[in-house]
mmCIF file of C-alpha atoms (C1' of nucleotides) in Angstrom:
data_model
loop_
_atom_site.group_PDB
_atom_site.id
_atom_site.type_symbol
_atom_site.label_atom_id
_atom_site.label_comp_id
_atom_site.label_asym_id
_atom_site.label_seq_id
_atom_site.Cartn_x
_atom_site.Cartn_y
_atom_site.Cartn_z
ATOM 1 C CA UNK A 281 -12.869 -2.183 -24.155
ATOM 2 C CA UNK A 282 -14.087 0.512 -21.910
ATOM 3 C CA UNK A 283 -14.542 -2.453 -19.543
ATOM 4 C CA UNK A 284 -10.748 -3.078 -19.241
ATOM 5 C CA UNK A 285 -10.205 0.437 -19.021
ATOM 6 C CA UNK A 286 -12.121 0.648 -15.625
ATOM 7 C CA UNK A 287 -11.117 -2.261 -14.349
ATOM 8 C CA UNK A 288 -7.380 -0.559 -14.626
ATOM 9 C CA UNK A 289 -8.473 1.850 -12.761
ATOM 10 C CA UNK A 290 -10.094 0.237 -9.927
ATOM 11 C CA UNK A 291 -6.851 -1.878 -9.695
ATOM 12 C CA UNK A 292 -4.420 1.163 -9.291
ATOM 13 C CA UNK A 293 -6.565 2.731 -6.514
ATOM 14 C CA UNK A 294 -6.923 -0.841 -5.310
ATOM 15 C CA UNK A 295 -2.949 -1.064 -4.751
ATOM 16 C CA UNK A 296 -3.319 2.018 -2.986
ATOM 17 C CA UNK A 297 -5.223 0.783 -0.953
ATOM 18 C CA UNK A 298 -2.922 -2.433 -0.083
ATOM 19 C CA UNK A 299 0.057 -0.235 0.217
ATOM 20 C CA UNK A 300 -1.176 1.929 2.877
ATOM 21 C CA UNK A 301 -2.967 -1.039 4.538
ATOM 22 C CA UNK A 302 0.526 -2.891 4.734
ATOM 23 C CA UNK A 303 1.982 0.608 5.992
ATOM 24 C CA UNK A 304 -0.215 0.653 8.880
ATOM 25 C CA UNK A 305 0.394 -3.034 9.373
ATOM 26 C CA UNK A 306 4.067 -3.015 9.546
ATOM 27 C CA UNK A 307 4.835 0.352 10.826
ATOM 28 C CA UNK A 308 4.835 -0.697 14.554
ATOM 29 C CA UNK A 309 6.730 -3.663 13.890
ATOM 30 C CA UNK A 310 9.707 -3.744 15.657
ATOM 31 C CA UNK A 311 12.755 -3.843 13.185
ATOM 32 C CA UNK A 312 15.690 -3.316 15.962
ATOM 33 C CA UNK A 313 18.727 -2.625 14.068
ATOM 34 C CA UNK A 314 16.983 -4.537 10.696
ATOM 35 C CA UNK A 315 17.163 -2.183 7.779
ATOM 36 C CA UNK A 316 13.723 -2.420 5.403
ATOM 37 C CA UNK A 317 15.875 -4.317 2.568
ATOM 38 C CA UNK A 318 17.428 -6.398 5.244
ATOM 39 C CA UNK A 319 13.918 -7.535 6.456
ATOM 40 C CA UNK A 320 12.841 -7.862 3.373
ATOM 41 C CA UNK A 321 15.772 -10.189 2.469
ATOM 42 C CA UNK A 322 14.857 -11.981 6.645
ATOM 43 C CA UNK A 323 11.377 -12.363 5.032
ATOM 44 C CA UNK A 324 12.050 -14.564 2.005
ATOM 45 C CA UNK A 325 14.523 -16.582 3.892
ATOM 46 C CA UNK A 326 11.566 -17.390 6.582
ATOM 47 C CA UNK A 327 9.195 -18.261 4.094
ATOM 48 C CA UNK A 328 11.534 -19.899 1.492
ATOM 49 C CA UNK A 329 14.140 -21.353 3.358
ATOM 50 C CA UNK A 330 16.506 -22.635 2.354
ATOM 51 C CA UNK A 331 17.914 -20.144 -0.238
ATOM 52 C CA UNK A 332 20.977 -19.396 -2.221
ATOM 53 C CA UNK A 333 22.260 -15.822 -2.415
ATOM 54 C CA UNK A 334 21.499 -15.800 -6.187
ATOM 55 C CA UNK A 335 17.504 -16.855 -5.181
ATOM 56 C CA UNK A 336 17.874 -13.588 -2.733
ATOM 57 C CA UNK A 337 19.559 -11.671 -5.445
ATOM 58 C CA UNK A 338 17.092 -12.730 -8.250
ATOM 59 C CA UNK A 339 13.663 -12.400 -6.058
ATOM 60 C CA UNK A 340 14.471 -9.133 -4.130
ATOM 61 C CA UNK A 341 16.001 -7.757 -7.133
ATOM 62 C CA UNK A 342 19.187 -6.998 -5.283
ATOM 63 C CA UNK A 343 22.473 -7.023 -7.295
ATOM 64 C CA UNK A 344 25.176 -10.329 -6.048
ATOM 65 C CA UNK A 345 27.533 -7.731 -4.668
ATOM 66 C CA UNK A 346 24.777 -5.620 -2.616
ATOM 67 C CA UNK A 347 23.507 -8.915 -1.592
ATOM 68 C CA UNK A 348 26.509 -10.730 -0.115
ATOM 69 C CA UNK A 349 27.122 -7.293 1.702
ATOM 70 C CA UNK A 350 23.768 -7.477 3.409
ATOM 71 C CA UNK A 351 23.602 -10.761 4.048
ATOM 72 C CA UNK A 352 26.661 -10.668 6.103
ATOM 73 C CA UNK A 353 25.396 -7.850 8.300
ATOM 74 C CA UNK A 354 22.887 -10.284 8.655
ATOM 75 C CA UNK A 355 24.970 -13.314 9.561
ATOM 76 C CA UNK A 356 27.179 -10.842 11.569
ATOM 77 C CA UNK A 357 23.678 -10.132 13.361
ATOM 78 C CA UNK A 358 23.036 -13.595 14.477
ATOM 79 C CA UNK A 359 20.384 -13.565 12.241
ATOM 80 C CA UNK A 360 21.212 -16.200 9.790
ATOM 81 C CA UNK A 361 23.073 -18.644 8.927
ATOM 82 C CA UNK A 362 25.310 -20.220 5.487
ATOM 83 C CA UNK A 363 26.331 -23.567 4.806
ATOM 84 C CA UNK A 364 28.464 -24.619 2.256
ATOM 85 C CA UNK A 365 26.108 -26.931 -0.180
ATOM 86 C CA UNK A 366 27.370 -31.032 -0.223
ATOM 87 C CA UNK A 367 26.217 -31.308 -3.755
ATOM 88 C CA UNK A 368 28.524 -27.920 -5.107
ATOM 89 C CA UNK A 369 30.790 -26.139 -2.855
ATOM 90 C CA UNK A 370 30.073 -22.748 -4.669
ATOM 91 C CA UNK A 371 26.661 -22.621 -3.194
ATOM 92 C CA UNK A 372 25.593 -21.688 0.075
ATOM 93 C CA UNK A 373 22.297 -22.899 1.681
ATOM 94 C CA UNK A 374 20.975 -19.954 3.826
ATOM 95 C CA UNK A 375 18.667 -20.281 6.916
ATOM 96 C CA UNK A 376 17.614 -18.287 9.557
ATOM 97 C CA UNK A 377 18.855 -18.866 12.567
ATOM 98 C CA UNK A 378 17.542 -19.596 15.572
ATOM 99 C CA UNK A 379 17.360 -15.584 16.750
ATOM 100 C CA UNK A 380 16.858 -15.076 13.320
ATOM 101 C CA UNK A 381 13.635 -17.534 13.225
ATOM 102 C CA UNK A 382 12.333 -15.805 16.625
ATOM 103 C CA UNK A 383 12.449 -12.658 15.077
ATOM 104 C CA UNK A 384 10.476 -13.586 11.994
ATOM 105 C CA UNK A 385 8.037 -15.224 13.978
ATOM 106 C CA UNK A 386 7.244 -12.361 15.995
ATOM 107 C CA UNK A 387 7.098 -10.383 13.020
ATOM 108 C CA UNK A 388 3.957 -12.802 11.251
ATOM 109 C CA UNK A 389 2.498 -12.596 14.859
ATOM 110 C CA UNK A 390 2.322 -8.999 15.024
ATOM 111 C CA UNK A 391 0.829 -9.054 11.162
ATOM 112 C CA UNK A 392 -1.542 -11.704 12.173
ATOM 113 C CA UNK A 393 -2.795 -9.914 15.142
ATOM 114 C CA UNK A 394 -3.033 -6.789 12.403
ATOM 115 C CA UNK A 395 -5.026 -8.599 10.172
ATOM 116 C CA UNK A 396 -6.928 -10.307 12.613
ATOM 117 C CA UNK A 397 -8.176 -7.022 13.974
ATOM 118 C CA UNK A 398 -8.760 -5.857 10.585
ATOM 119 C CA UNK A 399 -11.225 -8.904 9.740
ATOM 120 C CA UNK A 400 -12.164 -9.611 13.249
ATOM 121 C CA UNK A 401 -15.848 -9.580 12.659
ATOM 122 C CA UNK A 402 -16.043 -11.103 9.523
ATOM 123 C CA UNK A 403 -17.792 -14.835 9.772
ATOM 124 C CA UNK A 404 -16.812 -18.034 7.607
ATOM 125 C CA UNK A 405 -18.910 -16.803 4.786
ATOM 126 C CA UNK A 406 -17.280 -13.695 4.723
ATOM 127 C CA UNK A 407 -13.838 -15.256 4.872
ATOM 128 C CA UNK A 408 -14.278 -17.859 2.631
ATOM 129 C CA UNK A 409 -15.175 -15.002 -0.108
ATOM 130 C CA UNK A 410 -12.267 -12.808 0.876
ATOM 131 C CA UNK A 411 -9.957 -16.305 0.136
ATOM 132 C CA UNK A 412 -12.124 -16.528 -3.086
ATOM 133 C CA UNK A 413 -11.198 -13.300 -4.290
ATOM 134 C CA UNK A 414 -7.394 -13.545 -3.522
ATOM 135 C CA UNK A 415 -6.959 -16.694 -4.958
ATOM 136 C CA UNK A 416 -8.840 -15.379 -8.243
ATOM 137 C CA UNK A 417 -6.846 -12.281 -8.077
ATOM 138 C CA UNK A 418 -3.415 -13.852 -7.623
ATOM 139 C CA UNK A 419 -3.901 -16.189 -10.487
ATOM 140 C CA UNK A 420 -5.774 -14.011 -13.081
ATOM 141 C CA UNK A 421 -4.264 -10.312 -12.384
ATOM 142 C CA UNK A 422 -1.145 -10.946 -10.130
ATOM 143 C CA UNK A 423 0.050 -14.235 -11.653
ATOM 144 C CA UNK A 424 4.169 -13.754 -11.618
ATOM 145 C CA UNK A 425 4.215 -16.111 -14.824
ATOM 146 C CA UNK A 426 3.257 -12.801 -17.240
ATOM 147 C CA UNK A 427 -0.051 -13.763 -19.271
ATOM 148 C CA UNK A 428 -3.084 -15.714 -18.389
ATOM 149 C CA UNK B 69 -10.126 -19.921 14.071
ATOM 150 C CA UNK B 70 -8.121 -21.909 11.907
ATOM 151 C CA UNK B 71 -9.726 -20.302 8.855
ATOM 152 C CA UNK B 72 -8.605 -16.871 9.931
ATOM 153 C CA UNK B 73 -5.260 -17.692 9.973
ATOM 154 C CA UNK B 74 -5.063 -19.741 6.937
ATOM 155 C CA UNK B 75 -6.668 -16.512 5.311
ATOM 156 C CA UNK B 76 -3.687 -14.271 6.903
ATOM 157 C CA UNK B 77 -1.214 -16.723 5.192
ATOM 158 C CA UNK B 78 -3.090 -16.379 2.210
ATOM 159 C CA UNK B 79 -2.970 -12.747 2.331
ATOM 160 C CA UNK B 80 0.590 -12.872 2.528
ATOM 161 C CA UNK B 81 1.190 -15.378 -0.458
ATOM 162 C CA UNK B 82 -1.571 -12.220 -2.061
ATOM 163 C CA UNK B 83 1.372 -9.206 -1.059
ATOM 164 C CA UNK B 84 4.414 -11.154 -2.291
ATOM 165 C CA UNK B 85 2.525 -11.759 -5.534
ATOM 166 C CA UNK B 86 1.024 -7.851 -5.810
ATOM 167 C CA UNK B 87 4.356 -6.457 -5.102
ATOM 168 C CA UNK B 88 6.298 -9.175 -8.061
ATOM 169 C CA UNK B 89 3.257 -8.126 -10.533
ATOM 170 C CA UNK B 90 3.608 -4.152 -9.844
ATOM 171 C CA UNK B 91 7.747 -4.809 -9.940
ATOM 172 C CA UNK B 92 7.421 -6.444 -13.682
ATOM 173 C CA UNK B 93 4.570 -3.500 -14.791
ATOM 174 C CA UNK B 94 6.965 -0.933 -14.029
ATOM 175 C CA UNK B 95 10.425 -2.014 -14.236
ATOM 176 C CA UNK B 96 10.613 -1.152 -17.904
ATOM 177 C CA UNK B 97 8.911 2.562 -16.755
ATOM 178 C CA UNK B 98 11.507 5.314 -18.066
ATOM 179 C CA UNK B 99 11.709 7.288 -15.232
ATOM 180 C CA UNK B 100 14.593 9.607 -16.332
ATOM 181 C CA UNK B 101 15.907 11.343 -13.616
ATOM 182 C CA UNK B 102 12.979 11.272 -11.523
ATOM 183 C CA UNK B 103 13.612 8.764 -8.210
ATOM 184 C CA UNK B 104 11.802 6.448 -6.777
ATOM 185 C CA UNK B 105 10.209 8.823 -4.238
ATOM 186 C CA UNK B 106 9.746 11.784 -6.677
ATOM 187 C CA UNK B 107 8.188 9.135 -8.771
ATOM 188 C CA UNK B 108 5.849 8.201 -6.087
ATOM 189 C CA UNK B 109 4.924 12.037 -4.866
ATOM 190 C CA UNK B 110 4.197 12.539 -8.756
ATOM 191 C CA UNK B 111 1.770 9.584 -8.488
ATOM 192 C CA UNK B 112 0.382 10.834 -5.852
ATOM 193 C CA UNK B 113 -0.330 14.507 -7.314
ATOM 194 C CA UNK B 114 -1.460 13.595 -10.678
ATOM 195 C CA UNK B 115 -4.063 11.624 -8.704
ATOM 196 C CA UNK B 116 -5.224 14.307 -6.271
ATOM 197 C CA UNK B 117 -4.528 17.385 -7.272
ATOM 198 C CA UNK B 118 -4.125 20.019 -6.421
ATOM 199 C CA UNK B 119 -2.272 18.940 -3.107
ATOM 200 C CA UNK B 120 -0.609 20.643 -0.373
ATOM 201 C CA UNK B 121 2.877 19.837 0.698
ATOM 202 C CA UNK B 122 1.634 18.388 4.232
ATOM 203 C CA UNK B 123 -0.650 16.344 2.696
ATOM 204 C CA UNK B 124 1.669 14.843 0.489
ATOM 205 C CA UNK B 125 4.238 14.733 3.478
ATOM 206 C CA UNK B 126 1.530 12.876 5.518
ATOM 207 C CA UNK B 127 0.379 10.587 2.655
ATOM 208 C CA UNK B 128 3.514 9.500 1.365
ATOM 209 C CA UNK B 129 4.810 9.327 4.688
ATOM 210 C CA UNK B 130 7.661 11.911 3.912
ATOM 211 C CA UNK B 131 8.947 14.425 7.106
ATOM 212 C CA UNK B 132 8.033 17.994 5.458
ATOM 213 C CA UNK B 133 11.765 18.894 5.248
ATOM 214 C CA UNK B 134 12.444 16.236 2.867
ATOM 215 C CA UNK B 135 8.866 16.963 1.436
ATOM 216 C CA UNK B 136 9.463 20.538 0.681
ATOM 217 C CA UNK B 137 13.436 19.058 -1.068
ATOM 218 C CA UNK B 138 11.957 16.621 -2.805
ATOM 219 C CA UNK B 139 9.096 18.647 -4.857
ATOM 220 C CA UNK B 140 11.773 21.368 -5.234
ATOM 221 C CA UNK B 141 14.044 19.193 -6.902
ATOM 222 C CA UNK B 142 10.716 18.300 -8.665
ATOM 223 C CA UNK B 143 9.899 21.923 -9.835
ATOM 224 C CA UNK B 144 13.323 22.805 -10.898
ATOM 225 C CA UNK B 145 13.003 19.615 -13.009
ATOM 226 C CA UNK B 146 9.932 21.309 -14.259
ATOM 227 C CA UNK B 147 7.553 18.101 -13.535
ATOM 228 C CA UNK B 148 4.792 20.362 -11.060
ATOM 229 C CA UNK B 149 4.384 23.570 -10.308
ATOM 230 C CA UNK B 150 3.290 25.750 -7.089
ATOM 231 C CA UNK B 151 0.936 28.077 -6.615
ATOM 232 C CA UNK B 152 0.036 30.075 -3.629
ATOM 233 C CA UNK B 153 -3.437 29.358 -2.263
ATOM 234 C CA UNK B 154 -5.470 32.630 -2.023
ATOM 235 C CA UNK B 155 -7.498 31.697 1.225
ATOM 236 C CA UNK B 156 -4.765 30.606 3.550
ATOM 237 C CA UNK B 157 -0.870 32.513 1.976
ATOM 238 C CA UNK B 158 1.083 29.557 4.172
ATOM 239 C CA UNK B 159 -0.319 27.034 1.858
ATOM 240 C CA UNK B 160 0.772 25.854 -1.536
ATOM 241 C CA UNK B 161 -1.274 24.341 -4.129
ATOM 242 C CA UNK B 162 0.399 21.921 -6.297
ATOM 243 C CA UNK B 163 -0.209 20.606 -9.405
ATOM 244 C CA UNK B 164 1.724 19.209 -12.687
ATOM 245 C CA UNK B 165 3.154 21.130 -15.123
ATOM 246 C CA UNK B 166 2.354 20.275 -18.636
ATOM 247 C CA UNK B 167 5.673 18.053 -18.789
ATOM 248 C CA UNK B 168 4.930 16.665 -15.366
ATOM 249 C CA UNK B 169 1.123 15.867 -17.222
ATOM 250 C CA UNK B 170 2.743 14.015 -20.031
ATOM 251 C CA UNK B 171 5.008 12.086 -17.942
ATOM 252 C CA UNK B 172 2.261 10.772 -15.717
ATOM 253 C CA UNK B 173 -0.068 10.408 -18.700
ATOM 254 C CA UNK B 174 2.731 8.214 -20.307
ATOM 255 C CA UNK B 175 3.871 6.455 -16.776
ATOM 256 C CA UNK B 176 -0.122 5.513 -16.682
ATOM 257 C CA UNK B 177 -0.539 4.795 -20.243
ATOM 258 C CA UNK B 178 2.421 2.034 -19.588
ATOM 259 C CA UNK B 179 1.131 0.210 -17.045
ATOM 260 C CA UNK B 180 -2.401 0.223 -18.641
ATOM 261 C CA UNK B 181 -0.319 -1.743 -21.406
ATOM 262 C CA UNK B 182 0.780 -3.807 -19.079
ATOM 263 C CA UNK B 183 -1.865 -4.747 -17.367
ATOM 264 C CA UNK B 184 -4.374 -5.270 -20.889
ATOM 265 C CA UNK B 185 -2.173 -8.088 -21.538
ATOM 266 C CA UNK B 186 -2.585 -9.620 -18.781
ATOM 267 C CA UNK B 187 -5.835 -9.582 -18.825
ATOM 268 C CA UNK B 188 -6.431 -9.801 -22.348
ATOM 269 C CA UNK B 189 -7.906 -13.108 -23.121
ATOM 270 C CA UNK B 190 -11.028 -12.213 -19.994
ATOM 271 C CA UNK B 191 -14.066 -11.930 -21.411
ATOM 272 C CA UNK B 192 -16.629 -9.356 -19.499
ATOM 273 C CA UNK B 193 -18.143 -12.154 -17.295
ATOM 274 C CA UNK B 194 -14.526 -12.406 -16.019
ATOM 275 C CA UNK B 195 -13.643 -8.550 -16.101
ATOM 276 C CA UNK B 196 -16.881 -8.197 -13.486
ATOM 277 C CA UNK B 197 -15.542 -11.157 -11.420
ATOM 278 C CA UNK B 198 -11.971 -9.423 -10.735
ATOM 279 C CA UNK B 199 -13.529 -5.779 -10.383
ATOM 280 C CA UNK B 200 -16.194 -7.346 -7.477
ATOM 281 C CA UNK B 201 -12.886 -9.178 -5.972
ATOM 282 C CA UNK B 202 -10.966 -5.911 -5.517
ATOM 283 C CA UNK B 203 -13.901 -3.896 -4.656
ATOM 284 C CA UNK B 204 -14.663 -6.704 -2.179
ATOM 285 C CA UNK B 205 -10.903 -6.744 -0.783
ATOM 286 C CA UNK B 206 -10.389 -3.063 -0.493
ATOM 287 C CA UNK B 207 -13.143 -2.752 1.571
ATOM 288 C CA UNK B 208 -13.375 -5.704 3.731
ATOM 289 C CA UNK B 209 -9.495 -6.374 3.932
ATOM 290 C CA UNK B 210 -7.328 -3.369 2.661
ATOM 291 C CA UNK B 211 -9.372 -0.490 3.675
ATOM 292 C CA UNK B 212 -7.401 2.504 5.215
ATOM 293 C CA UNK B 213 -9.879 3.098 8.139
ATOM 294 C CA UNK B 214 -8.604 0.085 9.495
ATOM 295 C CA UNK B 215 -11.546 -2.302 11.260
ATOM 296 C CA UNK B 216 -14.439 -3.100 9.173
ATOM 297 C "C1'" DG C 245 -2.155 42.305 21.122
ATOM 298 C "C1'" DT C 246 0.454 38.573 22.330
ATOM 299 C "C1'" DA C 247 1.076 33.593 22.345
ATOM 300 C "C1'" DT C 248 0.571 29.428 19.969
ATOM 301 C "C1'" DT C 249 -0.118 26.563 16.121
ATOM 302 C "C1'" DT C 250 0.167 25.548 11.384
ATOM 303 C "C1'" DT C 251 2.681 25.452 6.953
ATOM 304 C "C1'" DG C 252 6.556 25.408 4.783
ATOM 305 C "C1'" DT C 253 11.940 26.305 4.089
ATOM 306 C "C1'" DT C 254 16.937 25.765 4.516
ATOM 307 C "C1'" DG C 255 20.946 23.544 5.937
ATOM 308 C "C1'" DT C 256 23.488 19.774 7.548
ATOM 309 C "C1'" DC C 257 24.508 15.134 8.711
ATOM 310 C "C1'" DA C 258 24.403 10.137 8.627
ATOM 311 C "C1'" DA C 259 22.691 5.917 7.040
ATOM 312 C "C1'" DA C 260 20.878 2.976 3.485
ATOM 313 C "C1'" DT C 261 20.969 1.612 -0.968
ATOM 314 C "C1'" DG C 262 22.600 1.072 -5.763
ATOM 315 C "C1'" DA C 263 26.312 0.510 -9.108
ATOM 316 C "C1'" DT C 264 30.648 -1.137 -10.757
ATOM 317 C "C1'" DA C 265 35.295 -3.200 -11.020
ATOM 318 C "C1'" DA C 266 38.130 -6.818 -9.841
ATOM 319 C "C1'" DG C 267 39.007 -11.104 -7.864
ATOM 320 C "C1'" DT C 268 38.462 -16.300 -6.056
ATOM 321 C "C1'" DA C 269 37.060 -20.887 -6.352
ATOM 322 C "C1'" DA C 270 34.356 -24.520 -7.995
ATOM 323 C "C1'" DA C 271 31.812 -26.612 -11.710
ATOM 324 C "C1'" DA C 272 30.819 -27.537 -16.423
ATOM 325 C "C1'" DG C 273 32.007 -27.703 -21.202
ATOM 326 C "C1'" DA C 274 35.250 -28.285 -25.050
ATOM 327 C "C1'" DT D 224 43.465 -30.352 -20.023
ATOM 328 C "C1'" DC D 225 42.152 -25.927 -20.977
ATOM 329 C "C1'" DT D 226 38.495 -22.642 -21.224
ATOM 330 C "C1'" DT D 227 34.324 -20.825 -19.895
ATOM 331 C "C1'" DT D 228 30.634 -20.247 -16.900
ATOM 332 C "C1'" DT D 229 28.570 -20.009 -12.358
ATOM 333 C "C1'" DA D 230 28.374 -18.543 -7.451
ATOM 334 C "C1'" DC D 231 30.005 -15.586 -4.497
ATOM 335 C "C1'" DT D 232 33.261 -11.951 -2.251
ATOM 336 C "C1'" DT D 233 35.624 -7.637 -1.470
ATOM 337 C "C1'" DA D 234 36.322 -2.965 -2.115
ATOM 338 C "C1'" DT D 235 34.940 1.466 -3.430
ATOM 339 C "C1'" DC D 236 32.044 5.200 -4.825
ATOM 340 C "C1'" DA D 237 27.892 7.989 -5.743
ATOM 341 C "C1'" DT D 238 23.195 8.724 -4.915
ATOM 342 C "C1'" DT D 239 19.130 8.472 -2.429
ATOM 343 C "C1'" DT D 240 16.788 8.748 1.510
ATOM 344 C "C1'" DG D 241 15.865 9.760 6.381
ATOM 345 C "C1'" DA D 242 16.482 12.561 10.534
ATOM 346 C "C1'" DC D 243 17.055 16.767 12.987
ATOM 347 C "C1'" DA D 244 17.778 21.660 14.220
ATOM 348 C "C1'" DA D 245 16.688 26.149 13.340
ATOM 349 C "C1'" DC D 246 14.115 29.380 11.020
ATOM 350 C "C1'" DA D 247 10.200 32.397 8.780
ATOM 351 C "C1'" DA D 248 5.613 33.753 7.880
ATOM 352 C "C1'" DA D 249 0.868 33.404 8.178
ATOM 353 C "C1'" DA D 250 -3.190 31.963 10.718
ATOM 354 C "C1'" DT D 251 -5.517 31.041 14.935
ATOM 355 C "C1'" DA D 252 -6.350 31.151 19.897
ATOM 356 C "C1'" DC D 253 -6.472 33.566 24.040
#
DNA sequence: GTATTTTGTTGTCAAATGATAAGTAAAAGA
DNA sequence: TCTTTTACTTATCATTTGACAACAAAATAC
C-alpha cells in the first residue's frame, strides 16, 4: 500500500519535472502573433490532420463557440484552412495550410533540436531504455482510456 | 540518428498523453474560487514552503507584480499567510494557512484517488518498474538542469 | 554616507480566455 | 413530413492573465 503511496509521489514531482522541462523547451519558440491556445489548437491540427472543429473542441477542451472564434483568427492568419466535408455538408475538414504547415514544422524542429541537446550524449542503449520507459509509462500510468 | 528522432516523436506522443492524464485527474478538483494560477502558486507552496514571493514569481514564471496580486487575492481568501522574515525585513515568508492546508491536503488526497485506480490492479514487481521509469526519465530526459 | 541592487507593492491597461444565449443549416429519426 | 439532433456560427460579456510604469523600503556595494 505504502508502495502506491510513493510511487504517487515520485509521479507528482515527476510532472514537475516535465512541465518545467517543456517550459524551457518551448519558451524560445517563436509564436509571432500565435496565442498559447491558438498553438495549441495549430498543434493538434499538425499532428492529427485532418480535424473537425468538434475533434478541436473535444481534445483541447475548448467550448464550440470559443473554438470557431479561434479558429477563424487562425484561418484569417493564413494559418489554416476548412473545407466543407463531401460526405455531410455540416462538417468541415481542417488542415493547416501551407504557412500554417511551415510554421509547425519549424516549431518540432526547434523542439527536436531541444531535445536533442538534452539527450545528446546518450548512446542506443541509453535511448532504447528512455523509449522503454515512455512506452511503459504511457500505457500503464498515462493511458487516456482511464484504468489498466 | 534515426533513433534519436524517433525517440523525440515518442516523447511528444509521451506530453500529449501526460497532459490528457493530469486533465482527467483534476478536472473533477473543486477548486472554488481559487484560479488556475492561484491553484498552481498554492501547489507550489504547499510543496516548498515556506517560499518567498520571487521565488514563486521565478518558479511559476509569474512577473512579481502579478505575483505579489495574485497571493494577495490568495491571503484575503485566507488560503496562505505572510510572515516577515527576521534576517532580511524585504522578504516574506509564506506559508498556508490552516484552510489553505486542508485545501491542498484534499486537492492531493484527490488525485492520489485518482491515480490508485489507475494503477490499482499493479502488483509491486510492476509498481518498481514505473517508479525506475520516471526516476530514469526525470533524470536523463526531463531534468531541469538541462544537458545530462 | 551615498549609490545601487534586491524585494516587494500599487495602479492601470490591454489581451486572452471562458461562458452563455441565440441562431443557421444539414442530417437523422419518427 | 415533421421533429429532433448534430455541427457550427455569431454576438456579447465577464474574468483571468499578462505587461508595464512608478513607487517604497531594506540590504548591499562602493
Amino acid at each position: 500500500m505504502d508502495q502506491k503511496k510513493a510511487l504517487f509521489y515520485e509521479m507528482v514531482s515527476f510532472i514537475t519535472s516535465v512541465h518545467q522541462t517543456m517550459y524551457v523547451m518551448t519558451k524560445e519558440l517563436p509564436l509571432g502573433d500565435v496565442t498559447p491556445v491558438q498553438y495549441g489548437i495549430l498543434e493538434y491540427i499538425a499532428v492529427s490532420q485532418p480535424v473537425t472543429l468538434s475533434e478541436i473542441s473535444d481534445c483541447k477542451h475548448i467550448s464550440m463557440p470559443n473554438t470557431s472564434r479561434e479558429l477563424k483568427k487562425l484561418t484569417d492568419k493564413g494559418m489554416c484552412e476548412k473545407a466543407e466535408a463531401e460526405d455531410d455538408k455540416r462538417k468541415q475538414y481542417i488542415r493547416l495550410s501551407s504557412k500554417g504547415q511551415q510554421f509547425m514544422d519549424a516549431a518540432f524542429a526547434h523542439m527536436e533540436r531541444e531535445f536533442l541537446g538534452r539527450i545528446g550524449s546518450a548512446d542506443g542503449e541509453e535511448l532504447e531504455q528512455m523509449r522503454r520507459a515512455m512506452v511503459l509509462l504511457r500505457t500503464k500510468v498515462f493511458d487516456t482510456d482511464g484504468a489498466i
